[in-house]
Amino acid sequence: MEQDKPNRECLLDKTPQATLGKPLSRSEGLAKVTGTAPYAAEYPIADCLEGVLVTAPFARGTIDSIDKDTCLAMEGVVAVIDDERLTSRPAQGTAGEAPVQKPRQIDYFGQPFALVVAETFEQARHAAKHLEFTFTADDLSQVSFDPEGTESERQEETRQGDLAHAMAEAKHAVDARITTAGHASAAMEPHAAIAEWDGSNLTVHASLQMLNYNISEIADSLGMEEDNIRLISRYVGGGFGSKLGISQECLAASLAAMTLEKPVRVVLSRQQVFQNIMRRSETTQRLRLAAGADGALNGFGHEGLVSNLPKESFAEPILQSSQFLYSGENRLLGLDVARVHRMTAGSVRAPGEAVGMPALEVAMDMLAEETGVDPVELRLRNIPDAHPVEGTPFSSHKLAECLKQAADSFGWEAGPRKPRQRREGEWWIGTGMASAARVHNISKAKARVTLKPDGTALVETDMTDIGTGTYTILGQLAGEMLGLPREKVLVELGDTRFPRGSGSGGSWGASSVGSAVYVACQGLRRELASRAGVNEDDVSLKDGRIANGPSLVDLLDGKDLSEEGFYEPGDIDDDFVAAGFGAYFAQVRVNRFTGETRVDRMTGAFGFGRVLNQKTARSQCQGGMVWSIGVALTEALHFDPQDGHLVNCDLAEYHVPVNRDVPELDVIMVEERDPAASPIQAKGIGELGMCGGAAAIANAIYNASGARVMDFPMTPDRVLAAMP
Amino acid sequence: MPITINDTPHELPDDPRVSLLDFLRHHAGLTGTKKGCDHGQCGACTVLVNGMRINSCLSLAVMHDGDSVTTIEGLGTPDAPSALQKAFVEHDGYQCGYCTPGQICSATAMMQEIANGWPSDASDDLEGPIKPSADEIRERMSGNLCRCGAYANIVAAIAEVAAEDAQ
Ligand code: FES
Ligand code: FES
């Protein structure tokens, strides 16, 4: 089905099974907590060889020669693979084609160019470390590392009216320069692949988010047909964007297996994950807000500079939600990209809003102070009725409700605010808030649903569950549509033998593939109705029977009944702006002597359409809020300005939040149905939790201590320096 | 003497470079123990050695002659999960599940450390019994990273089991 208009009458509000939305525990839970769920590197495959990648110790130049013979003479070494088809960069999300493949041409420090294969991991690691090669490194003075000092190109621009004039005439104006550091996804499972080759067919157990695109990327990289490739990713140990496209280990394992005709496993070391996999670009942003006495915006400017490698099309889309979040007649939004030789920049959880929204929301806090309007009230006053430039209506808009509900739950004291009002011992204490917004994405997807003669159902799609709850929610959806309790629905994912799903990324998985399951079940319901001789609209399914009618087992009469559902977003995109909205409130304490910040408590309210499972949805929101803490306080990639290498390429030096950094998190899921977002009226949720949350913490730091830090993360040194 | 893993004896590897973690995953076929960093920075590889939690990536297998190792597989199975394993499912103390075996092994040993009265940075004083408060749990579980950000639920799961134990 193609969606061209809103689905206002959704069957899911009428079905009697009442399993959808319930806070059920994950169906794969026991496998995960007992260590029996197999991740990519963990399939027991006999006589599997081990491969370790060799990486370049310089940022730009060429590998001239590799001394294979000496390496092959080392204990256990079987091969040195330096095939021209090795990929040198990861594929961008939804690329569906080969990424850059020139392994010997080095574009960033730590780029892999060869794979050493040995009988054991220890042998391969040792030999890879001692592989001899010659190279020509470009003169460092000719290589750009710093986006600020490099020429940039404008990637996109929106202009309306005259922002400069509005700023000059405004009663209140804020002109702020805010920077955010680069980030790493740092999924806990390192990128891994085991490849097997039987002479004509390639099977790869990999840790990937979007098998439907990844299979094309592998096929294109190898010059093979997709029909001869099978990808399996039943469990993925976190993705956060880093596993959207294939990365270097996939092709390395595949080429080694094809060359040696033996299975080969390649697992990136944690350092290699940091050095090779997508980073989130650092950003420098300029926010300009022009307002009248009441805080109503008349001018809105958001410009930014981000970076990427030459030839990469991706540019951290920091303006996405700024396009429509707040009103303002006179607008200027622009994004510039500088070409630098750091590893590929790409999607890291909530690309764009993760860093664009915090900058905007700090500027809004400054405007609140400037105008003397309460920060919550300021946002409420600036919610537009429609897209401020295009005039398109919103499909559904929950920002106001989220702001009010979260403020209430948090105990926000409305009114003009002053910093440095509360102190306990060494600690300044304060509160802050911010809005959340994330564009809604959706994609075409397929899923097959089969009713089995015993009255159970099977859902199959190559969609993945990366911790998002896909296994569970698809079971609940099919159960709701077919009148079956969740435990009667088996969900099989992560195998390209199944129909192509949407993949997990851009928060679109649940609404896209969920809609495919919905469509498949509609087909099954039609068939069941006709078999039972009842009108399709009257059919009511519960606990394995048609109400006042036959059981599914009887209707199936010993045979499978199967339906493939296909969902495709139509041109409804042009008619509505669809987005998830929310609000965050935080209380922090800031140490007056050290500048250390601790988050005491945090509340988030989010509107993301239909809630498919209250338990897993809440966890997604919490996860996003934890990332907000990381963006606000600790996470930053640090590059050496001399030779461009990533200095903090491990989990000891790249600081993700730990348990003690995270307080109790209060999550409010605001009831919403968004008929234009998807047939099941659901939107994305995996990213919304971190689209602005860092600003609630930043604004609380200011309210607590008077330190208005303009650079994320707000590490103690920066807070201390900014304290009055 | 061999090494005992989940009550089963195993021969130690010939190659002294094999870490305890790789020995468990590759030689003993116990892949429930995870490798997140291989450098003692994430806690995904946490196992119990003679009842105490360690990062198995920071230890060589050959150093464990005669030791008794318990991995996540030894704590419970899908048919007979431990109280903590059940609580993690109930409280959604995980998402992708990759850090989870390490969290649960770590929590199992940590509750014993609290029972032993070993203080932490979050303890009110160095002597006397310690209550498994949320802050104690957060502090003591901070060596186990969870990038999915399931911390609040991990604390809730552990707190529930600690409260049951106290009864
Ligand atoms: S794998 Fe051992 S601490 Fe990370
Ligand atoms: S559950 Fe994914 S890292 Fe903890």
PDB file of N, CA, C and O in Angstrom, chain A residues 25-26 29 32-33 35 39 42 184-186 188 190 236-238 270 467 615 619-620 622-623 627 635 650-652 657-660 662, chain B residues 17 22 25 31-32 34-36 39 41-42 72 77-78 85 89-90 92 94-98 121 138-139 142 145 147-148 151 153 155:
ATOM      1  N   SER A  25       7.307  -7.399  28.537  1.00  0.00           N
ATOM      2  CA  SER A  25       8.762  -7.577  28.513  1.00  0.00           C
ATOM      3  C   SER A  25       9.183  -8.061  27.137  1.00  0.00           C
ATOM      4  O   SER A  25       8.401  -8.670  26.409  1.00  0.00           O
ATOM      5  N   ARG A  26      10.436  -7.816  26.800  1.00  0.00           N
ATOM      6  CA  ARG A  26      10.933  -8.190  25.468  1.00  0.00           C
ATOM      7  C   ARG A  26      10.848  -9.695  25.242  1.00  0.00           C
ATOM      8  O   ARG A  26      11.224 -10.476  26.117  1.00  0.00           O
ATOM      9  N   GLY A  29      14.054 -11.464  25.691  1.00  0.00           N
ATOM     10  CA  GLY A  29      14.708 -11.069  26.938  1.00  0.00           C
ATOM     11  C   GLY A  29      15.540 -12.166  27.587  1.00  0.00           C
ATOM     12  O   GLY A  29      16.689 -11.942  27.961  1.00  0.00           O
ATOM     13  N   LYS A  32      18.816 -12.801  25.996  1.00  0.00           N
ATOM     14  CA  LYS A  32      19.822 -11.757  26.247  1.00  0.00           C
ATOM     15  C   LYS A  32      20.397 -11.851  27.658  1.00  0.00           C
ATOM     16  O   LYS A  32      21.602 -11.719  27.850  1.00  0.00           O
ATOM     17  N   VAL A  33      19.561 -12.060  28.646  1.00  0.00           N
ATOM     18  CA  VAL A  33      20.078 -12.040  30.022  1.00  0.00           C
ATOM     19  C   VAL A  33      20.816 -13.324  30.401  1.00  0.00           C
ATOM     20  O   VAL A  33      21.503 -13.360  31.421  1.00  0.00           O
ATOM     21  N   GLY A  35      22.867 -14.813  28.125  1.00  0.00           N
ATOM     22  CA  GLY A  35      24.035 -14.898  27.251  1.00  0.00           C
ATOM     23  C   GLY A  35      23.876 -15.896  26.121  1.00  0.00           C
ATOM     24  O   GLY A  35      24.853 -16.320  25.517  1.00  0.00           O
ATOM     25  N   TYR A  39      25.393 -12.870  18.870  1.00  0.00           N
ATOM     26  CA  TYR A  39      25.748 -11.664  18.099  1.00  0.00           C
ATOM     27  C   TYR A  39      26.680 -12.092  16.963  1.00  0.00           C
ATOM     28  O   TYR A  39      27.117 -13.249  16.895  1.00  0.00           O
ATOM     29  N   GLU A  42      29.660 -14.514  17.090  1.00  0.00           N
ATOM     30  CA  GLU A  42      29.505 -15.610  18.050  1.00  0.00           C
ATOM     31  C   GLU A  42      28.893 -16.876  17.479  1.00  0.00           C
ATOM     32  O   GLU A  42      28.540 -17.778  18.230  1.00  0.00           O
ATOM     33  N   ALA A 184      31.186   9.910  18.923  1.00  0.00           N
ATOM     34  CA  ALA A 184      31.236   8.542  18.399  1.00  0.00           C
ATOM     35  C   ALA A 184      30.006   7.787  18.874  1.00  0.00           C
ATOM     36  O   ALA A 184      29.533   8.015  19.991  1.00  0.00           O
ATOM     37  N   SER A 185      29.515   6.887  18.031  1.00  0.00           N
ATOM     38  CA  SER A 185      28.372   6.066  18.435  1.00  0.00           C
ATOM     39  C   SER A 185      28.754   5.176  19.608  1.00  0.00           C
ATOM     40  O   SER A 185      27.997   5.014  20.545  1.00  0.00           O
ATOM     41  N   ALA A 186      29.948   4.579  19.487  1.00  0.00           N
ATOM     42  CA  ALA A 186      30.457   3.720  20.559  1.00  0.00           C
ATOM     43  C   ALA A 186      29.466   2.660  21.009  1.00  0.00           C
ATOM     44  O   ALA A 186      29.299   2.422  22.208  1.00  0.00           O
ATOM     45  N   MET A 188      28.235  -0.852  22.104  1.00  0.00           N
ATOM     46  CA  MET A 188      29.061  -1.746  22.939  1.00  0.00           C
ATOM     47  C   MET A 188      29.606  -2.942  22.165  1.00  0.00           C
ATOM     48  O   MET A 188      30.652  -3.479  22.507  1.00  0.00           O
ATOM     49  N   PRO A 190      31.570  -4.267  19.221  1.00  0.00           N
ATOM     50  CA  PRO A 190      32.415  -3.788  18.117  1.00  0.00           C
ATOM     51  C   PRO A 190      31.937  -4.396  16.793  1.00  0.00           C
ATOM     52  O   PRO A 190      31.354  -5.481  16.769  1.00  0.00           O
ATOM     53  N   VAL A 236      21.987  -7.377  17.310  1.00  0.00           N
ATOM     54  CA  VAL A 236      22.947  -6.319  17.034  1.00  0.00           C
ATOM     55  C   VAL A 236      23.207  -5.594  18.351  1.00  0.00           C
ATOM     56  O   VAL A 236      22.280  -5.075  18.973  1.00  0.00           O
ATOM     57  N   GLY A 237      24.475  -5.594  18.753  1.00  0.00           N
ATOM     58  CA  GLY A 237      24.821  -5.033  20.058  1.00  0.00           C
ATOM     59  C   GLY A 237      24.932  -3.526  20.048  1.00  0.00           C
ATOM     60  O   GLY A 237      25.951  -2.952  20.405  1.00  0.00           O
ATOM     61  N   GLY A 238      23.859  -2.887  19.622  1.00  0.00           N
ATOM     62  CA  GLY A 238      23.826  -1.430  19.538  1.00  0.00           C
ATOM     63  C   GLY A 238      24.285  -0.969  18.171  1.00  0.00           C
ATOM     64  O   GLY A 238      25.172  -1.566  17.550  1.00  0.00           O
ATOM     65  N   ARG A 270      38.401  -2.089  19.533  1.00  0.00           N
ATOM     66  CA  ARG A 270      37.701  -0.864  19.947  1.00  0.00           C
ATOM     67  C   ARG A 270      38.371   0.365  19.338  1.00  0.00           C
ATOM     68  O   ARG A 270      37.709   1.302  18.896  1.00  0.00           O
ATOM     69  N   GLY A 467      18.071  -3.319  19.718  1.00  0.00           N
ATOM     70  CA  GLY A 467      17.833  -2.940  21.107  1.00  0.00           C
ATOM     71  C   GLY A 467      16.603  -2.071  21.216  1.00  0.00           C
ATOM     72  O   GLY A 467      16.220  -1.600  22.285  1.00  0.00           O
ATOM     73  N   LYS A 615       6.750  -0.250  27.758  1.00  0.00           N
ATOM     74  CA  LYS A 615       7.999  -0.537  28.456  1.00  0.00           C
ATOM     75  C   LYS A 615       9.205  -0.234  27.564  1.00  0.00           C
ATOM     76  O   LYS A 615      10.111   0.509  27.948  1.00  0.00           O
ATOM     77  N   SER A 619      12.041   2.921  27.635  1.00  0.00           N
ATOM     78  CA  SER A 619      13.489   2.675  27.655  1.00  0.00           C
ATOM     79  C   SER A 619      14.205   3.441  26.545  1.00  0.00           C
ATOM     80  O   SER A 619      15.306   3.950  26.742  1.00  0.00           O
ATOM     81  N   GLN A 620      13.561   3.512  25.388  1.00  0.00           N
ATOM     82  CA  GLN A 620      14.151   4.286  24.289  1.00  0.00           C
ATOM     83  C   GLN A 620      14.294   5.751  24.685  1.00  0.00           C
ATOM     84  O   GLN A 620      15.306   6.387  24.421  1.00  0.00           O
ATOM     85  N   GLN A 622      14.494   6.960  27.720  1.00  0.00           N
ATOM     86  CA  GLN A 622      15.541   7.064  28.743  1.00  0.00           C
ATOM     87  C   GLN A 622      16.919   7.009  28.107  1.00  0.00           C
ATOM     88  O   GLN A 622      17.819   7.768  28.478  1.00  0.00           O
ATOM     89  N   GLY A 623      17.086   6.101  27.153  1.00  0.00           N
ATOM     90  CA  GLY A 623      18.381   5.993  26.480  1.00  0.00           C
ATOM     91  C   GLY A 623      18.767   7.316  25.835  1.00  0.00           C
ATOM     92  O   GLY A 623      19.904   7.769  25.937  1.00  0.00           O
ATOM     93  N   TRP A 627      21.987   9.888  26.580  1.00  0.00           N
ATOM     94  CA  TRP A 627      22.865  10.478  25.552  1.00  0.00           C
ATOM     95  C   TRP A 627      22.883  12.003  25.673  1.00  0.00           C
ATOM     96  O   TRP A 627      23.897  12.646  25.404  1.00  0.00           O
ATOM     97  N   GLU A 635      31.006  14.002  26.296  1.00  0.00           N
ATOM     98  CA  GLU A 635      31.442  13.364  25.052  1.00  0.00           C
ATOM     99  C   GLU A 635      32.110  14.336  24.083  1.00  0.00           C
ATOM    100  O   GLU A 635      31.537  15.356  23.720  1.00  0.00           O
ATOM    101  N   ASP A 650      39.419   5.333  22.601  1.00  0.00           N
ATOM    102  CA  ASP A 650      38.942   4.169  23.365  1.00  0.00           C
ATOM    103  C   ASP A 650      37.949   4.617  24.438  1.00  0.00           C
ATOM    104  O   ASP A 650      37.687   5.806  24.598  1.00  0.00           O
ATOM    105  N   LEU A 651      37.403   3.648  25.145  1.00  0.00           N
ATOM    106  CA  LEU A 651      36.320   3.960  26.091  1.00  0.00           C
ATOM    107  C   LEU A 651      36.833   4.508  27.415  1.00  0.00           C
ATOM    108  O   LEU A 651      36.039   4.942  28.254  1.00  0.00           O
ATOM    109  N   ALA A 652      38.150   4.514  27.599  1.00  0.00           N
ATOM    110  CA  ALA A 652      38.690   5.147  28.802  1.00  0.00           C
ATOM    111  C   ALA A 652      38.796   6.652  28.592  1.00  0.00           C
ATOM    112  O   ALA A 652      38.675   7.435  29.528  1.00  0.00           O
ATOM    113  N   PRO A 657      28.416   8.408  29.274  1.00  0.00           N
ATOM    114  CA  PRO A 657      27.914   8.443  30.652  1.00  0.00           C
ATOM    115  C   PRO A 657      27.974   7.046  31.285  1.00  0.00           C
ATOM    116  O   PRO A 657      27.707   6.043  30.622  1.00  0.00           O
ATOM    117  N   VAL A 658      28.346   7.003  32.559  1.00  0.00           N
ATOM    118  CA  VAL A 658      28.330   5.744  33.303  1.00  0.00           C
ATOM    119  C   VAL A 658      27.140   5.770  34.255  1.00  0.00           C
ATOM    120  O   VAL A 658      26.452   6.789  34.380  1.00  0.00           O
ATOM    121  N   ASN A 659      26.938   4.652  34.908  1.00  0.00           N
ATOM    122  CA  ASN A 659      25.745   4.515  35.746  1.00  0.00           C
ATOM    123  C   ASN A 659      25.590   5.683  36.729  1.00  0.00           C
ATOM    124  O   ASN A 659      24.509   6.257  36.868  1.00  0.00           O
ATOM    125  N   ARG A 660      26.682   6.066  37.386  1.00  0.00           N
ATOM    126  CA  ARG A 660      26.535   7.088  38.423  1.00  0.00           C
ATOM    127  C   ARG A 660      26.324   8.491  37.854  1.00  0.00           C
ATOM    128  O   ARG A 660      26.009   9.425  38.592  1.00  0.00           O
ATOM    129  N   VAL A 662      23.964   9.082  35.851  1.00  0.00           N
ATOM    130  CA  VAL A 662      22.563   9.122  35.419  1.00  0.00           C
ATOM    131  C   VAL A 662      21.635   9.007  36.620  1.00  0.00           C
ATOM    132  O   VAL A 662      21.653   8.005  37.333  1.00  0.00           O
TER     133      VAL A 662
ATOM    134  N   ARG B  17      49.275 -16.185  25.228  1.00  0.00           N
ATOM    135  CA  ARG B  17      48.699 -14.868  24.923  1.00  0.00           C
ATOM    136  C   ARG B  17      47.182 -14.845  25.026  1.00  0.00           C
ATOM    137  O   ARG B  17      46.570 -13.787  24.971  1.00  0.00           O
ATOM    138  N   ASP B  22      39.013 -14.400  25.710  1.00  0.00           N
ATOM    139  CA  ASP B  22      39.035 -15.139  24.442  1.00  0.00           C
ATOM    140  C   ASP B  22      38.989 -16.647  24.684  1.00  0.00           C
ATOM    141  O   ASP B  22      38.453 -17.403  23.866  1.00  0.00           O
ATOM    142  N   ARG B  25      35.300 -17.386  25.160  1.00  0.00           N
ATOM    143  CA  ARG B  25      34.512 -17.231  23.942  1.00  0.00           C
ATOM    144  C   ARG B  25      34.920 -18.197  22.837  1.00  0.00           C
ATOM    145  O   ARG B  25      34.059 -18.795  22.190  1.00  0.00           O
ATOM    146  N   THR B  31      30.020 -17.916  24.637  1.00  0.00           N
ATOM    147  CA  THR B  31      30.033 -16.565  24.054  1.00  0.00           C
ATOM    148  C   THR B  31      29.109 -15.601  24.792  1.00  0.00           C
ATOM    149  O   THR B  31      28.937 -14.461  24.356  1.00  0.00           O
ATOM    150  N   GLY B  32      28.525 -16.065  25.903  1.00  0.00           N
ATOM    151  CA  GLY B  32      27.707 -15.145  26.700  1.00  0.00           C
ATOM    152  C   GLY B  32      28.542 -14.014  27.268  1.00  0.00           C
ATOM    153  O   GLY B  32      28.051 -12.908  27.466  1.00  0.00           O
ATOM    154  N   LYS B  34      30.988 -11.062  26.897  1.00  0.00           N
ATOM    155  CA  LYS B  34      31.164 -10.213  25.715  1.00  0.00           C
ATOM    156  C   LYS B  34      32.479  -9.465  25.714  1.00  0.00           C
ATOM    157  O   LYS B  34      33.015  -9.130  26.769  1.00  0.00           O
ATOM    158  N   LYS B  35      32.951  -9.162  24.504  1.00  0.00           N
ATOM    159  CA  LYS B  35      34.124  -8.295  24.355  1.00  0.00           C
ATOM    160  C   LYS B  35      33.664  -6.934  23.848  1.00  0.00           C
ATOM    161  O   LYS B  35      33.151  -6.815  22.741  1.00  0.00           O
ATOM    162  N   GLY B  36      33.848  -5.915  24.670  1.00  0.00           N
ATOM    163  CA  GLY B  36      33.456  -4.577  24.241  1.00  0.00           C
ATOM    164  C   GLY B  36      34.654  -3.717  23.926  1.00  0.00           C
ATOM    165  O   GLY B  36      34.586  -2.812  23.090  1.00  0.00           O
ATOM    166  N   HIS B  39      40.218  -3.920  26.803  1.00  0.00           N
ATOM    167  CA  HIS B  39      41.205  -3.124  27.549  1.00  0.00           C
ATOM    168  C   HIS B  39      40.744  -2.761  28.957  1.00  0.00           C
ATOM    169  O   HIS B  39      41.245  -1.805  29.539  1.00  0.00           O
ATOM    170  N   GLN B  41      37.950  -1.418  29.962  1.00  0.00           N
ATOM    171  CA  GLN B  41      37.325  -0.096  30.010  1.00  0.00           C
ATOM    172  C   GLN B  41      35.802  -0.118  29.995  1.00  0.00           C
ATOM    173  O   GLN B  41      35.181   0.930  30.110  1.00  0.00           O
ATOM    174  N   CYS B  42      35.200  -1.306  29.785  1.00  0.00           N
ATOM    175  CA  CYS B  42      33.751  -1.303  29.586  1.00  0.00           C
ATOM    176  C   CYS B  42      32.975  -2.270  30.470  1.00  0.00           C
ATOM    177  O   CYS B  42      31.783  -2.095  30.674  1.00  0.00           O
ATOM    178  N   ILE B  72      28.049 -15.953  32.718  1.00  0.00           N
ATOM    179  CA  ILE B  72      26.599 -15.716  32.679  1.00  0.00           C
ATOM    180  C   ILE B  72      25.844 -17.032  32.454  1.00  0.00           C
ATOM    181  O   ILE B  72      24.769 -17.243  33.027  1.00  0.00           O
ATOM    182  N   THR B  77      19.826 -20.195  33.198  1.00  0.00           N
ATOM    183  CA  THR B  77      19.539 -20.540  31.805  1.00  0.00           C
ATOM    184  C   THR B  77      18.142 -20.013  31.467  1.00  0.00           C
ATOM    185  O   THR B  77      17.397 -19.638  32.371  1.00  0.00           O
ATOM    186  N   PRO B  78      17.785 -19.999  30.186  1.00  0.00           N
ATOM    187  CA  PRO B  78      16.437 -19.520  29.848  1.00  0.00           C
ATOM    188  C   PRO B  78      15.348 -20.294  30.597  1.00  0.00           C
ATOM    189  O   PRO B  78      14.309 -19.726  30.946  1.00  0.00           O
ATOM    190  N   GLN B  85      18.598 -12.219  36.686  1.00  0.00           N
ATOM    191  CA  GLN B  85      18.276 -12.334  35.259  1.00  0.00           C
ATOM    192  C   GLN B  85      16.799 -12.049  35.022  1.00  0.00           C
ATOM    193  O   GLN B  85      16.427 -11.329  34.095  1.00  0.00           O
ATOM    194  N   VAL B  89      14.879  -8.734  32.949  1.00  0.00           N
ATOM    195  CA  VAL B  89      13.841  -8.847  31.926  1.00  0.00           C
ATOM    196  C   VAL B  89      12.627  -8.012  32.339  1.00  0.00           C
ATOM    197  O   VAL B  89      12.115  -7.190  31.573  1.00  0.00           O
ATOM    198  N   GLU B  90      12.208  -8.175  33.568  1.00  0.00           N
ATOM    199  CA  GLU B  90      11.009  -7.494  34.064  1.00  0.00           C
ATOM    200  C   GLU B  90      11.167  -5.963  34.001  1.00  0.00           C
ATOM    201  O   GLU B  90      10.267  -5.246  33.603  1.00  0.00           O
ATOM    202  N   ASP B  92      13.279  -4.260  32.167  1.00  0.00           N
ATOM    203  CA  ASP B  92      13.871  -3.806  30.903  1.00  0.00           C
ATOM    204  C   ASP B  92      15.251  -3.183  31.166  1.00  0.00           C
ATOM    205  O   ASP B  92      15.563  -2.095  30.672  1.00  0.00           O
ATOM    206  N   TYR B  94      18.001  -3.476  29.950  1.00  0.00           N
ATOM    207  CA  TYR B  94      18.871  -3.680  28.791  1.00  0.00           C
ATOM    208  C   TYR B  94      18.101  -3.232  27.567  1.00  0.00           C
ATOM    209  O   TYR B  94      16.884  -3.053  27.621  1.00  0.00           O
ATOM    210  N   GLN B  95      18.810  -3.065  26.477  1.00  0.00           N
ATOM    211  CA  GLN B  95      18.131  -2.852  25.200  1.00  0.00           C
ATOM    212  C   GLN B  95      18.759  -3.783  24.162  1.00  0.00           C
ATOM    213  O   GLN B  95      18.217  -4.818  23.836  1.00  0.00           O
ATOM    214  N   CYS B  96      19.967  -3.429  23.696  1.00  0.00           N
ATOM    215  CA  CYS B  96      20.607  -4.316  22.711  1.00  0.00           C
ATOM    216  C   CYS B  96      21.067  -5.616  23.361  1.00  0.00           C
ATOM    217  O   CYS B  96      21.234  -6.621  22.692  1.00  0.00           O
ATOM    218  N   GLY B  97      21.304  -5.598  24.656  1.00  0.00           N
ATOM    219  CA  GLY B  97      21.670  -6.815  25.370  1.00  0.00           C
ATOM    220  C   GLY B  97      23.150  -7.132  25.390  1.00  0.00           C
ATOM    221  O   GLY B  97      23.557  -8.135  25.991  1.00  0.00           O
ATOM    222  N   TYR B  98      23.963  -6.300  24.760  1.00  0.00           N
ATOM    223  CA  TYR B  98      25.382  -6.675  24.646  1.00  0.00           C
ATOM    224  C   TYR B  98      26.147  -6.466  25.949  1.00  0.00           C
ATOM    225  O   TYR B  98      27.035  -7.236  26.272  1.00  0.00           O
ATOM    226  N   ASP B 121      32.699   4.635  47.432  1.00  0.00           N
ATOM    227  CA  ASP B 121      32.673   6.099  47.461  1.00  0.00           C
ATOM    228  C   ASP B 121      31.304   6.639  47.877  1.00  0.00           C
ATOM    229  O   ASP B 121      31.206   7.742  48.408  1.00  0.00           O
ATOM    230  N   ARG B 138      24.544   2.540  41.882  1.00  0.00           N
ATOM    231  CA  ARG B 138      25.076   3.331  40.753  1.00  0.00           C
ATOM    232  C   ARG B 138      26.597   3.390  40.809  1.00  0.00           C
ATOM    233  O   ARG B 138      27.277   3.176  39.803  1.00  0.00           O
ATOM    234  N   GLU B 139      27.122   3.688  41.987  1.00  0.00           N
ATOM    235  CA  GLU B 139      28.572   3.800  42.123  1.00  0.00           C
ATOM    236  C   GLU B 139      29.241   2.470  41.784  1.00  0.00           C
ATOM    237  O   GLU B 139      30.188   2.412  41.005  1.00  0.00           O
ATOM    238  N   SER B 142      29.327   1.348  38.079  1.00  0.00           N
ATOM    239  CA  SER B 142      29.830   2.304  37.090  1.00  0.00           C
ATOM    240  C   SER B 142      30.988   1.769  36.256  1.00  0.00           C
ATOM    241  O   SER B 142      31.419   2.425  35.303  1.00  0.00           O
ATOM    242  N   LEU B 145      29.708  -0.214  31.423  1.00  0.00           N
ATOM    243  CA  LEU B 145      29.083   0.765  30.540  1.00  0.00           C
ATOM    244  C   LEU B 145      27.873   0.154  29.842  1.00  0.00           C
ATOM    245  O   LEU B 145      27.874  -1.023  29.494  1.00  0.00           O
ATOM    246  N   ARG B 147      25.815   1.559  26.595  1.00  0.00           N
ATOM    247  CA  ARG B 147      25.630   2.645  25.638  1.00  0.00           C
ATOM    248  C   ARG B 147      24.167   2.849  25.289  1.00  0.00           C
ATOM    249  O   ARG B 147      23.772   3.933  24.868  1.00  0.00           O
ATOM    250  N   CYS B 148      23.371   1.794  25.447  1.00  0.00           N
ATOM    251  CA  CYS B 148      21.938   1.972  25.207  1.00  0.00           C
ATOM    252  C   CYS B 148      21.328   2.880  26.265  1.00  0.00           C
ATOM    253  O   CYS B 148      20.226   3.392  26.077  1.00  0.00           O
ATOM    254  N   TYR B 151      20.630   2.462  32.279  1.00  0.00           N
ATOM    255  CA  TYR B 151      21.075   2.538  33.676  1.00  0.00           C
ATOM    256  C   TYR B 151      19.935   2.596  34.691  1.00  0.00           C
ATOM    257  O   TYR B 151      19.962   1.899  35.706  1.00  0.00           O
ATOM    258  N   ASN B 153      16.981   1.525  34.596  1.00  0.00           N
ATOM    259  CA  ASN B 153      16.298   0.237  34.733  1.00  0.00           C
ATOM    260  C   ASN B 153      17.211  -0.825  35.337  1.00  0.00           C
ATOM    261  O   ASN B 153      16.754  -1.738  36.016  1.00  0.00           O
ATOM    262  N   VAL B 155      19.438  -0.199  37.621  1.00  0.00           N
ATOM    263  CA  VAL B 155      19.411   0.087  39.059  1.00  0.00           C
ATOM    264  C   VAL B 155      18.117  -0.460  39.668  1.00  0.00           C
ATOM    265  O   VAL B 155      18.128  -1.096  40.726  1.00  0.00           O
TER     266      VAL B 155
END
